[in-house]
Coordinates of C-alpha atoms in Angstrom, one line a residue:
Chain A
X81 CA -222.8 105.5 64.2
X82 CA -222.3 101.9 65.4
X83 CA -222.3 99.0 62.9
X84 CA -223.9 95.7 63.8
X85 CA -223.4 92.4 62.0
X86 CA -227.0 92.6 60.6
X87 CA -227.5 96.1 59.1
X88 CA -230.8 97.7 60.3
X89 CA -233.2 98.4 57.4
X90 CA -232.5 102.2 57.7
X91 CA -228.7 101.7 57.4
X92 CA -227.3 102.7 54.0
X93 CA -226.0 99.8 51.9
X94 CA -222.2 99.8 52.4
X95 CA -221.8 98.5 48.8
X96 CA -218.7 96.7 47.6
X97 CA -215.8 96.8 49.9
X98 CA -212.6 98.2 48.3
X99 CA -209.6 96.4 49.7
X100 CA -206.3 98.2 49.0
X101 CA -203.7 95.4 49.4
X102 CA -200.1 95.4 50.5
X103 CA -198.1 92.3 51.1
X104 CA -198.6 89.3 53.3
X105 CA -201.6 87.1 54.2
X106 CA -203.9 89.8 55.6
X107 CA -205.6 90.9 52.3
X108 CA -206.7 87.3 51.8
X109 CA -208.1 87.0 55.3
X110 CA -210.0 90.3 55.1
X111 CA -211.4 89.4 51.6
X112 CA -212.6 86.1 52.9
X113 CA -214.2 87.6 56.0
X114 CA -216.0 90.2 53.9
X115 CA -217.3 87.5 51.5
X116 CA -218.4 85.3 54.4
X117 CA -220.4 88.3 55.8
X118 CA -222.2 88.6 52.4
X119 CA -220.3 91.6 51.1
X120 CA -218.9 92.0 47.6
X121 CA -215.3 92.9 47.4
X122 CA -213.0 94.6 44.9
X123 CA -209.3 94.3 45.5
X124 CA -206.7 97.0 44.6
X125 CA -203.3 95.2 44.9
X126 CA -200.3 97.6 45.0
X127 CA -197.5 96.8 42.6
X128 CA -194.4 95.7 44.4
X129 CA -196.1 94.8 47.6
X130 CA -199.3 92.6 47.1
X131 CA -198.8 89.0 46.1
X132 CA -200.6 87.9 42.9
X133 CA -201.4 84.5 44.3
X134 CA -203.5 86.0 47.2
X135 CA -205.4 88.6 45.2
X136 CA -205.9 87.3 41.6
X137 CA -208.8 85.0 42.6
X138 CA -210.9 88.1 43.4
X139 CA -212.1 90.9 41.2
X140 CA -209.2 93.3 41.2
X141 CA -207.1 96.0 39.5
X142 CA -203.4 96.5 40.1
X143 CA -202.4 100.0 41.1
X144 CA -199.2 101.9 41.5
X145 CA -198.5 103.4 44.9
X146 CA -199.2 107.2 44.8
X147 CA -201.5 107.0 41.8
X148 CA -204.5 108.4 43.7
X149 CA -206.4 109.5 40.6
X150 CA -206.5 106.0 39.1
X151 CA -207.2 104.4 42.5
X152 CA -210.2 106.6 43.3
X153 CA -211.6 106.2 39.8
X154 CA -211.3 102.4 40.2
X155 CA -213.0 102.5 43.6
X156 CA -215.9 104.6 42.2
X157 CA -216.2 102.5 39.0
X158 CA -216.6 99.4 41.2
X159 CA -219.1 100.9 43.6
X160 CA -216.7 101.0 46.6
X161 CA -217.7 103.6 49.2
X162 CA -216.0 101.8 52.0
X163 CA -212.3 101.2 51.7
X164 CA -209.9 99.1 53.9
X165 CA -206.1 99.2 53.7
X166 CA -204.5 96.0 54.6
X167 CA -201.1 94.3 54.4
X168 CA -197.5 95.4 54.4
X169 CA -196.5 98.5 52.6
X170 CA -193.0 99.6 53.4
X171 CA -192.8 103.4 53.6
X172 CA -192.4 104.4 49.9
X173 CA -189.7 106.7 48.6
X174 CA -191.1 110.0 47.4
X175 CA -189.1 109.7 44.2
X176 CA -190.6 106.3 43.5
X177 CA -194.2 107.3 43.9
X178 CA -196.0 107.0 40.5
X179 CA -197.8 110.3 40.7
X180 CA -200.8 110.7 38.3
X181 CA -203.0 113.7 37.5
X182 CA -205.3 112.8 40.4
X183 CA -202.4 113.1 42.9
X184 CA -200.6 116.1 41.4
X185 CA -202.5 118.7 43.3
X186 CA -201.9 116.8 46.5
X187 CA -198.1 117.1 46.1
X188 CA -197.5 119.9 48.6
X189 CA -199.4 117.9 51.2
X190 CA -197.6 114.7 50.3
X191 CA -194.3 116.3 50.9
X192 CA -195.4 117.4 54.3
X193 CA -196.7 113.9 55.1
X194 CA -193.3 112.5 54.5
X195 CA -191.6 114.6 57.1
X196 CA -193.2 112.7 60.1
X197 CA -193.4 109.2 61.3
X198 CA -195.4 106.3 59.8
X199 CA -198.5 107.1 61.7
X200 CA -198.4 110.7 60.5
X201 CA -198.0 109.5 56.9
X202 CA -200.9 107.0 57.2
X203 CA -203.3 109.4 58.9
X204 CA -202.7 112.0 56.2
X205 CA -203.3 109.4 53.5
X206 CA -206.5 108.4 55.3
X207 CA -207.7 112.0 55.5
X208 CA -207.3 112.4 51.8
X209 CA -209.5 109.4 51.1
X210 CA -212.2 110.7 53.4
X211 CA -212.1 114.1 51.8
X212 CA -212.8 112.3 48.5
X213 CA -215.9 110.7 49.9
X214 CA -214.6 107.3 50.8
X215 CA -215.2 105.8 54.3
X216 CA -212.2 104.1 55.8
X217 CA -212.7 101.0 57.9
X218 CA -210.2 99.0 59.8
X219 CA -209.2 95.5 58.7
X220 CA -210.2 94.3 62.2
X221 CA -213.7 95.7 61.7
X222 CA -214.2 93.5 58.7
X223 CA -212.3 90.5 60.1
X224 CA -212.5 90.7 63.9
X225 CA -210.8 87.3 64.2
X226 CA -207.5 88.8 63.3
X227 CA -207.3 90.7 66.6
X228 CA -205.2 88.8 69.1
X229 CA -207.3 87.8 72.1
X230 CA -206.4 88.4 75.8
X231 CA -204.9 85.8 78.1
X232 CA -202.3 83.0 77.8
X233 CA -202.6 81.8 74.3
X234 CA -200.2 78.8 74.1
X235 CA -199.2 76.0 76.3
X236 CA -196.3 77.8 78.0
X237 CA -196.9 80.0 81.0
X238 CA -195.0 83.3 81.5
X239 CA -193.3 83.7 84.9
X240 CA -194.3 86.6 87.1
X241 CA -191.1 88.3 86.0
X242 CA -192.0 87.9 82.4
X243 CA -195.4 89.5 83.0
X244 CA -193.7 92.4 84.9
X245 CA -191.4 92.8 81.9
X246 CA -194.3 92.8 79.5
X247 CA -196.1 95.6 81.4
X248 CA -192.9 97.6 81.6
X249 CA -192.6 97.2 77.8
X250 CA -196.2 98.4 77.4
X251 CA -195.3 101.6 79.3
X252 CA -192.3 102.2 77.0
X253 CA -194.4 101.9 73.9
X254 CA -196.9 104.3 75.5
X255 CA -194.2 106.8 76.4
X256 CA -193.0 106.7 72.8
X257 CA -196.5 107.3 71.4
X258 CA -196.2 111.1 70.9
X259 CA -193.1 110.6 68.8
X260 CA -194.7 108.2 66.4
X261 CA -192.0 105.5 66.8
X262 CA -192.5 101.8 66.1
X263 CA -194.7 99.7 68.2
X264 CA -192.3 97.1 69.5
X265 CA -189.7 96.8 72.3
X266 CA -187.7 93.9 73.8
X267 CA -187.4 93.9 77.5
X268 CA -185.4 91.7 79.9
X269 CA -186.3 92.1 83.5
X270 CA -186.8 95.8 83.8
X271 CA -184.1 96.6 81.2
X272 CA -185.1 97.7 77.7
X273 CA -182.9 95.8 75.3
X274 CA -184.2 97.2 72.0
X275 CA -186.6 99.7 70.7
X276 CA -188.1 99.4 67.3
X277 CA -188.1 102.5 65.0
X278 CA -187.6 102.5 61.2
X279 CA -186.1 99.0 61.1
X280 CA -189.3 97.1 62.0
X281 CA -189.9 94.2 64.4
X282 CA -188.0 91.6 62.4
X283 CA -184.7 93.5 62.2
X284 CA -185.0 94.5 65.9
X285 CA -185.3 90.8 66.8
X286 CA -182.3 89.9 64.6
X287 CA -180.4 92.6 66.4
X288 CA -181.2 91.0 69.8
X289 CA -180.1 87.7 68.5
X290 CA -176.8 89.1 67.3
X291 CA -176.3 91.1 70.6
X292 CA -176.8 87.9 72.4
X293 CA -174.5 85.9 70.2
X294 CA -171.7 88.4 70.6
X295 CA -172.2 88.8 74.4
X296 CA -173.6 92.4 74.5
X297 CA -176.8 91.0 76.0
X298 CA -176.0 88.4 78.6
X299 CA -178.8 86.3 79.9
X300 CA -179.4 82.7 80.9
X301 CA -181.1 80.8 78.2
X302 CA -184.7 82.0 77.3
X303 CA -185.1 85.4 78.8
X304 CA -186.6 88.6 77.6
X305 CA -190.0 89.4 76.1
X306 CA -191.0 91.0 72.8
X307 CA -193.8 93.5 73.5
X308 CA -196.0 94.9 70.7
X309 CA -198.8 97.3 71.3
X310 CA -200.4 100.1 69.2
X311 CA -199.3 103.6 69.8
X312 CA -201.7 105.6 72.0
X313 CA -203.8 107.8 69.8
X314 CA -203.0 105.9 66.6
X315 CA -205.7 105.6 64.0
X316 CA -206.5 101.9 64.4
X317 CA -208.2 101.7 61.0
X318 CA -204.9 102.2 59.3
X319 CA -202.0 100.5 61.0
X320 CA -202.4 98.1 63.8
X321 CA -199.2 96.3 64.6
X322 CA -199.1 92.7 63.5
X323 CA -197.4 89.5 64.4
X324 CA -196.8 86.5 62.2
X325 CA -195.0 83.1 62.2
X326 CA -191.7 84.9 61.4
X327 CA -192.1 87.1 64.5
X328 CA -192.2 84.0 66.7
X329 CA -189.3 82.3 64.9
X330 CA -187.1 85.3 65.3
X331 CA -188.1 85.8 68.9
X332 CA -187.0 82.2 69.5
X333 CA -183.7 82.8 67.6
X334 CA -183.1 85.9 69.9
X335 CA -183.4 83.5 72.9
X336 CA -186.5 85.3 74.3
X337 CA -188.8 83.7 76.8
X338 CA -191.9 84.8 75.0
X339 CA -194.1 87.3 73.2
X340 CA -196.7 89.7 74.7
X341 CA -199.0 91.7 72.6
X342 CA -201.8 94.1 73.6
X343 CA -205.0 92.1 73.2
X344 CA -207.4 93.7 70.7
X345 CA -204.7 96.0 69.5
X346 CA -202.4 93.7 67.5
X347 CA -203.4 91.7 64.5
X348 CA -202.4 88.2 63.3
X349 CA -203.6 86.6 60.0
X350 CA -203.7 83.2 61.6
X351 CA -203.3 83.2 65.4
X352 CA -203.6 79.3 65.6
X353 CA -200.5 78.9 63.4
X354 CA -198.6 81.4 65.5
X355 CA -199.5 79.8 68.8
X356 CA -198.5 76.4 67.4
X357 CA -195.1 77.7 66.5
X358 CA -194.7 79.3 69.9
X359 CA -195.5 76.0 71.5
X360 CA -193.0 74.2 69.3
X361 CA -190.3 76.7 70.1
X362 CA -191.1 76.7 73.9
X363 CA -192.1 80.4 74.0
X364 CA -195.1 81.8 75.8
X365 CA -197.5 84.0 73.9
X366 CA -199.9 86.3 75.8
X367 CA -202.5 88.9 75.1
X368 CA -202.2 91.8 77.6
X369 CA -205.0 94.0 78.8
X370 CA -204.6 97.6 77.6
Chain B
X260 CA -170.3 121.7 99.7
X261 CA -168.9 123.4 96.6
X262 CA -165.4 122.7 95.5
X263 CA -163.3 125.5 93.9
X264 CA -160.1 125.2 91.9
X265 CA -158.0 126.4 94.8
X266 CA -159.2 124.6 98.0
X267 CA -159.9 127.0 100.9
X268 CA -157.6 126.4 103.9
X269 CA -160.5 124.9 105.8
X270 CA -161.4 122.4 103.1
X271 CA -160.2 118.8 103.8
X272 CA -157.4 117.7 101.6
X273 CA -159.1 115.6 98.9
X274 CA -155.9 113.4 98.8
X275 CA -155.0 111.1 96.0
X276 CA -157.6 110.7 93.3
X277 CA -158.5 107.1 92.6
X278 CA -159.3 106.6 89.0
X279 CA -161.1 103.4 88.1
X280 CA -160.4 102.9 84.4
X281 CA -162.4 101.3 81.7
X282 CA -161.5 101.4 78.0
X283 CA -160.8 104.3 75.6
X284 CA -159.0 107.6 75.9
X285 CA -160.9 109.1 78.8
X286 CA -158.8 107.7 81.7
X287 CA -155.7 109.3 80.3
X288 CA -157.4 112.7 79.9
X289 CA -158.8 112.6 83.4
X290 CA -155.4 111.5 84.9
X291 CA -153.6 114.3 83.1
X292 CA -156.2 116.9 84.1
X293 CA -155.9 115.9 87.8
X294 CA -152.1 116.0 87.7
X295 CA -152.2 119.4 86.0
X296 CA -154.4 120.6 88.9
X297 CA -151.7 119.4 91.3
X298 CA -153.4 116.3 92.5
X299 CA -151.8 112.9 92.9
X300 CA -153.5 110.1 91.1
X301 CA -153.7 106.3 91.5
X302 CA -155.2 104.3 88.7
X303 CA -157.2 101.1 89.0
X304 CA -157.5 99.8 85.4
X305 CA -160.1 97.0 85.0
X306 CA -158.9 93.8 83.3
X307 CA -160.4 93.3 79.9
X308 CA -161.4 97.0 79.5
X309 CA -158.6 99.4 80.3
X310 CA -155.7 99.7 77.8
X311 CA -152.2 99.1 79.3
X312 CA -150.6 101.8 77.1
X313 CA -152.8 104.5 78.7
X314 CA -152.5 103.6 82.3
X315 CA -149.1 102.0 83.0
X316 CA -147.3 105.3 83.0
X317 CA -149.1 106.2 86.2
X318 CA -149.1 104.5 89.7
X319 CA -151.7 101.7 89.2
X320 CA -153.0 98.4 90.2
X321 CA -155.0 96.1 87.9
X322 CA -158.4 94.9 89.2
X323 CA -161.0 92.4 88.2
X324 CA -164.5 93.7 87.7
X325 CA -166.6 92.8 90.7
X326 CA -163.7 92.4 93.1
X327 CA -164.9 95.1 95.4
X328 CA -162.9 93.9 98.4
X329 CA -159.5 94.2 96.6
X330 CA -160.6 97.5 95.0
X331 CA -161.5 99.2 98.2
X332 CA -158.4 97.9 100.0
X333 CA -156.2 99.3 97.1
X334 CA -158.0 102.7 97.3
X335 CA -157.5 102.9 101.1
X336 CA -153.9 101.8 100.9
X337 CA -153.2 104.5 98.4
X338 CA -154.9 107.3 100.3
X339 CA -157.8 107.7 97.8
X340 CA -160.9 109.2 99.4
X341 CA -162.2 110.6 96.1
X342 CA -162.9 108.2 93.3
X343 CA -163.8 108.7 89.7
X344 CA -165.1 106.1 87.2
X345 CA -164.0 106.7 83.7
X346 CA -163.9 104.9 80.4
X347 CA -165.9 102.2 78.7
X348 CA -167.1 99.2 80.6
X349 CA -169.6 97.1 78.8
X350 CA -172.3 95.8 81.1
X351 CA -170.6 92.8 82.6
X352 CA -172.1 89.3 82.7
X353 CA -173.0 88.3 86.3
X354 CA -171.3 85.0 85.7
X355 CA -168.0 86.7 84.7
X356 CA -167.8 88.9 87.7
X357 CA -164.7 87.9 89.8
X358 CA -166.3 88.0 93.2
X359 CA -164.0 88.2 96.2
X360 CA -164.7 88.1 99.9
X361 CA -165.3 91.9 100.0
X362 CA -168.1 91.6 97.5
X363 CA -169.6 88.3 98.7
X364 CA -172.0 89.9 101.1
X365 CA -173.1 92.4 98.4
X366 CA -174.3 89.6 96.1
X367 CA -178.1 89.9 96.8
X368 CA -177.9 93.6 96.0
X369 CA -175.8 92.9 92.9
X370 CA -178.4 90.5 91.6
X371 CA -181.1 93.2 92.0
X372 CA -178.9 95.7 90.3
X373 CA -178.6 93.6 87.2
X374 CA -182.4 93.5 86.7
X375 CA -182.6 97.2 85.6
X376 CA -181.0 99.4 83.0
X377 CA -177.5 100.6 82.9
X378 CA -178.2 103.7 84.9
X379 CA -179.8 101.6 87.6
X380 CA -176.7 99.4 87.7
X381 CA -174.3 102.3 87.9
X382 CA -176.3 104.2 90.5
X383 CA -176.3 101.1 92.7
X384 CA -172.5 100.6 92.2
X385 CA -172.0 104.3 93.1
X386 CA -174.1 103.9 96.3
X387 CA -172.0 101.0 97.4
X388 CA -168.8 103.1 97.1
X389 CA -170.3 105.9 99.1
X390 CA -171.5 103.5 101.9
X391 CA -167.8 102.4 102.2
X392 CA -166.7 106.0 102.7
X393 CA -165.5 107.0 99.3
X394 CA -166.6 110.1 97.6
X395 CA -167.6 109.7 93.9
X396 CA -166.8 112.6 91.6
X397 CA -167.6 112.9 87.9
X398 CA -164.9 112.7 85.3
X399 CA -166.1 116.1 84.0
X400 CA -165.6 117.6 87.5
X401 CA -161.9 116.7 87.3
X402 CA -161.5 117.4 83.5
X403 CA -164.1 120.0 82.6
X404 CA -162.7 120.3 79.1
X405 CA -164.2 117.0 78.2
X406 CA -167.7 118.5 78.3
X407 CA -168.9 119.4 74.8
X408 CA -169.5 123.1 74.6
X409 CA -172.6 124.8 73.2
X410 CA -172.9 126.3 69.7
X411 CA -171.9 125.3 66.2
X412 CA -168.5 123.6 66.7
X413 CA -167.3 122.9 63.2
X414 CA -167.3 124.7 59.9
X415 CA -170.6 123.3 58.6
X416 CA -173.8 125.0 59.6
X417 CA -177.0 123.0 60.3
X418 CA -180.1 123.9 58.4
X419 CA -183.2 125.1 60.4
X420 CA -184.7 121.7 59.6
X421 CA -181.7 119.9 61.1
X422 CA -182.0 122.1 64.3
X423 CA -185.7 121.2 64.5
X424 CA -184.8 117.5 64.1
X425 CA -182.2 117.9 66.9
X426 CA -184.7 119.4 69.3
X427 CA -187.2 116.7 68.4
X428 CA -184.5 114.1 69.2
X429 CA -183.8 115.7 72.6
X430 CA -187.5 115.3 73.4
X431 CA -187.4 111.6 72.6
X432 CA -184.4 111.1 74.8
X433 CA -186.2 113.0 77.6
X434 CA -189.3 110.9 77.2
X435 CA -187.3 107.7 77.4
X436 CA -185.5 108.8 80.6
X437 CA -187.8 107.1 83.1
X438 CA -187.1 103.7 81.3
X439 CA -183.3 104.0 81.6
X440 CA -182.8 103.5 77.8
X441 CA -179.8 104.6 75.9
X442 CA -178.9 108.2 75.3
X443 CA -179.0 108.3 71.5
X444 CA -181.5 108.6 68.7
X445 CA -181.3 109.3 65.0
X446 CA -184.0 111.6 63.6
X447 CA -184.7 112.6 60.0
X448 CA -187.2 115.5 59.7
X449 CA -189.7 114.7 62.5
X450 CA -189.3 111.0 62.0
X451 CA -187.4 108.9 64.5
X452 CA -185.3 106.5 62.5
X453 CA -183.5 104.7 65.3
X454 CA -183.5 104.5 69.1
X455 CA -180.5 103.3 71.0
X456 CA -180.9 100.7 73.7
X457 CA -178.6 97.8 74.7
X458 CA -176.7 97.9 71.3
X459 CA -175.0 101.3 71.9
X460 CA -174.5 104.2 69.6
X461 CA -172.1 102.6 67.2
X462 CA -174.3 99.7 66.3
X463 CA -177.3 102.0 66.0
X464 CA -175.4 104.1 63.4
X465 CA -174.4 100.9 61.6
X466 CA -178.1 100.0 61.5
X467 CA -179.0 103.3 59.9
X468 CA -176.2 102.9 57.4
X469 CA -177.6 99.4 56.5
X470 CA -181.2 100.6 56.4
X471 CA -180.2 103.3 54.0
X472 CA -178.2 100.9 51.9
X473 CA -181.1 98.5 51.5
X474 CA -183.7 101.2 51.0
X475 CA -185.6 101.0 54.2
X476 CA -184.6 104.5 55.0
X477 CA -185.0 106.7 51.9
X478 CA -183.5 110.2 51.9
X479 CA -181.6 112.5 49.7
X480 CA -177.9 112.4 50.4
X481 CA -176.8 113.7 53.8
X482 CA -180.0 113.8 55.9
X483 CA -180.8 113.0 59.5
X484 CA -179.2 113.9 62.8
X485 CA -177.6 111.8 65.5
X486 CA -178.8 113.3 68.8
X487 CA -177.1 112.4 72.1
X488 CA -178.1 113.7 75.5
X489 CA -178.0 112.4 79.1
X490 CA -181.1 110.9 80.5
X491 CA -183.0 113.2 82.8
X492 CA -182.3 112.4 86.4
X493 CA -179.2 110.4 85.5
X494 CA -176.3 110.5 88.0
X495 CA -173.9 112.6 85.9
X496 CA -170.9 111.5 88.0
X497 CA -171.1 108.0 86.6
X498 CA -172.2 107.7 83.0
X499 CA -172.4 110.8 80.8
X500 CA -172.9 109.8 77.2
X501 CA -169.8 110.3 75.1
X502 CA -168.8 110.8 71.5
X503 CA -165.6 110.0 69.8
X504 CA -164.0 110.0 66.3
X505 CA -165.7 106.7 65.5
X506 CA -169.1 108.3 66.2
X507 CA -168.5 110.9 63.5
X508 CA -167.2 108.3 61.0
X509 CA -170.2 106.1 61.5
X510 CA -172.6 109.1 61.3
X511 CA -171.0 109.9 58.0
X512 CA -171.3 106.3 56.8
X513 CA -175.0 106.4 57.7
X514 CA -175.3 109.4 55.4
X515 CA -176.4 111.8 58.2
X516 CA -176.2 115.5 57.9
X517 CA -174.7 116.0 61.3
X518 CA -174.4 115.3 65.0
X519 CA -176.1 117.3 67.8
X520 CA -175.3 116.7 71.5
X521 CA -176.5 118.3 74.6
X522 CA -173.8 120.9 75.6
X523 CA -172.4 120.2 79.0
X524 CA -174.1 116.9 79.1
X525 CA -172.0 114.8 76.7
X526 CA -168.2 114.2 77.0
X527 CA -165.5 113.9 74.3
X528 CA -161.9 113.0 75.1
X529 CA -160.7 115.3 72.3
X530 CA -163.3 117.6 70.9
X531 CA -160.8 119.2 68.5
X532 CA -160.2 115.9 66.8
X533 CA -163.9 115.2 66.5
X534 CA -164.6 118.6 65.0
X535 CA -161.8 118.1 62.5
X536 CA -163.2 114.8 61.4
X537 CA -166.7 116.3 61.1
X538 CA -165.4 119.1 58.9
X539 CA -163.5 116.6 56.7
X540 CA -166.7 114.5 56.3
X541 CA -168.9 117.5 55.7
X542 CA -171.0 116.9 58.8
X543 CA -172.2 119.7 61.2
X544 CA -171.6 119.2 64.9
X545 CA -173.5 121.3 67.4
X546 CA -173.8 121.6 71.2
X547 CA -177.5 122.1 72.1
X548 CA -178.9 124.0 75.0
X549 CA -180.5 121.7 77.5

């Protein structure tokens, strides 16, 4: 079933959009996009992750992570058949999950979910929602503008060596796909300098900065490319990789020449801001073809 | 041509063994093994890497990294046809190479060598030696005792989950082989927590320790396995991954349950010491089948 901007008369009313909100600017962007498209929204900010300032202007109900019973009741009560997950949620600790009666019978599955990578965890969470009658949609389906577009996005042009490094980085992310590892690498020439796993993109970039400062990575000024791309086979409704202003700032601190992301496969809450910072810092930023 | 412990009368005399020495305990172990086998040795410690205390008891001549002309002259002068590289040499900076007349004409190749990963760099260096009439042998061919043996090596037994994690880690190293990335990963359950690239094993373990301390990696006490294995297709004469006492200490600090290395594919200068430390810290240590 394909969805179009104007629903055909026979399409069922999608109803209020339930937005489960983690941290960062994305929940706001998605809520605004849905409202602009004429949808009603109901936000479910997660304690400890969502920011009150971004969510409290909308109808909302705070939830504890893991409290699936309360969450699904709140979704039903507010007429939400379609649900979107958006924003940062660091992998929770099993012991900190606030398990309620609704999630109790899910415990054996939850324990299994925690054994794999992030993608495995998210896919399992997604499946549970679907089994309970909710339809999961991707944040980028509600707010297509968050997808980073293809091409050279800023004022700085990458060298042919940078483009070669970016494609090499894409291949590395692809090879790591089956292992559900992070979606970022830093490549200099054809040398992989860093691979992202549990630490996340920001800490990987800080590591590159430190390795450079202490001489373990030796390059002339401004070399190396941060490459981000979704894992092949990843459920794009749940966890597209993202970039933000901090990504560019840390890439600059690491002395990189630029940032390359898979166009249409990486999200940014405000790409104009990001491009402006890249221009200021003298870094290129490009959207790569898949 | 296979070599046996007792050369057959028709085999050419291998002559004095030239040992190009980086840092750490391996040069000493290799020199002693060669002497014990009745070979003469001549050491070529590299300034800035080799430790005077381990090399100066043997006939030797200090060399600058990159000074290939002086190095090959010293090897010939001392009757070294066979050469072994051993010990730690951090990837040198191009600008710090002390280039002499003998290496000047190699410069275009050297620049190309620096564009790839470590393995690419070492293979290229190895090829240059061979083109100049030297035979490269692996440190483990001279000192087979440095190869970590298969099986459970210490007093602590891995759980079946740990063994599963170790095999999963081996698969990750294998998948990364074509990209010439580091030879270590940390795996918890079936989740890849960290992948080693330019930072090396020690810094990867420090990262796991820090991620655990700040709650980004959440596990019950003692979980996760460090896995080290050679890259598939790697020239084993030049750069087998190694473990040392510090590896075990850092794995313990990172809260890991144990260490798994590919048997016959990872070297240790003194495996008894390493096993003793693992036992003291309560970590298992195992040699995996390939």
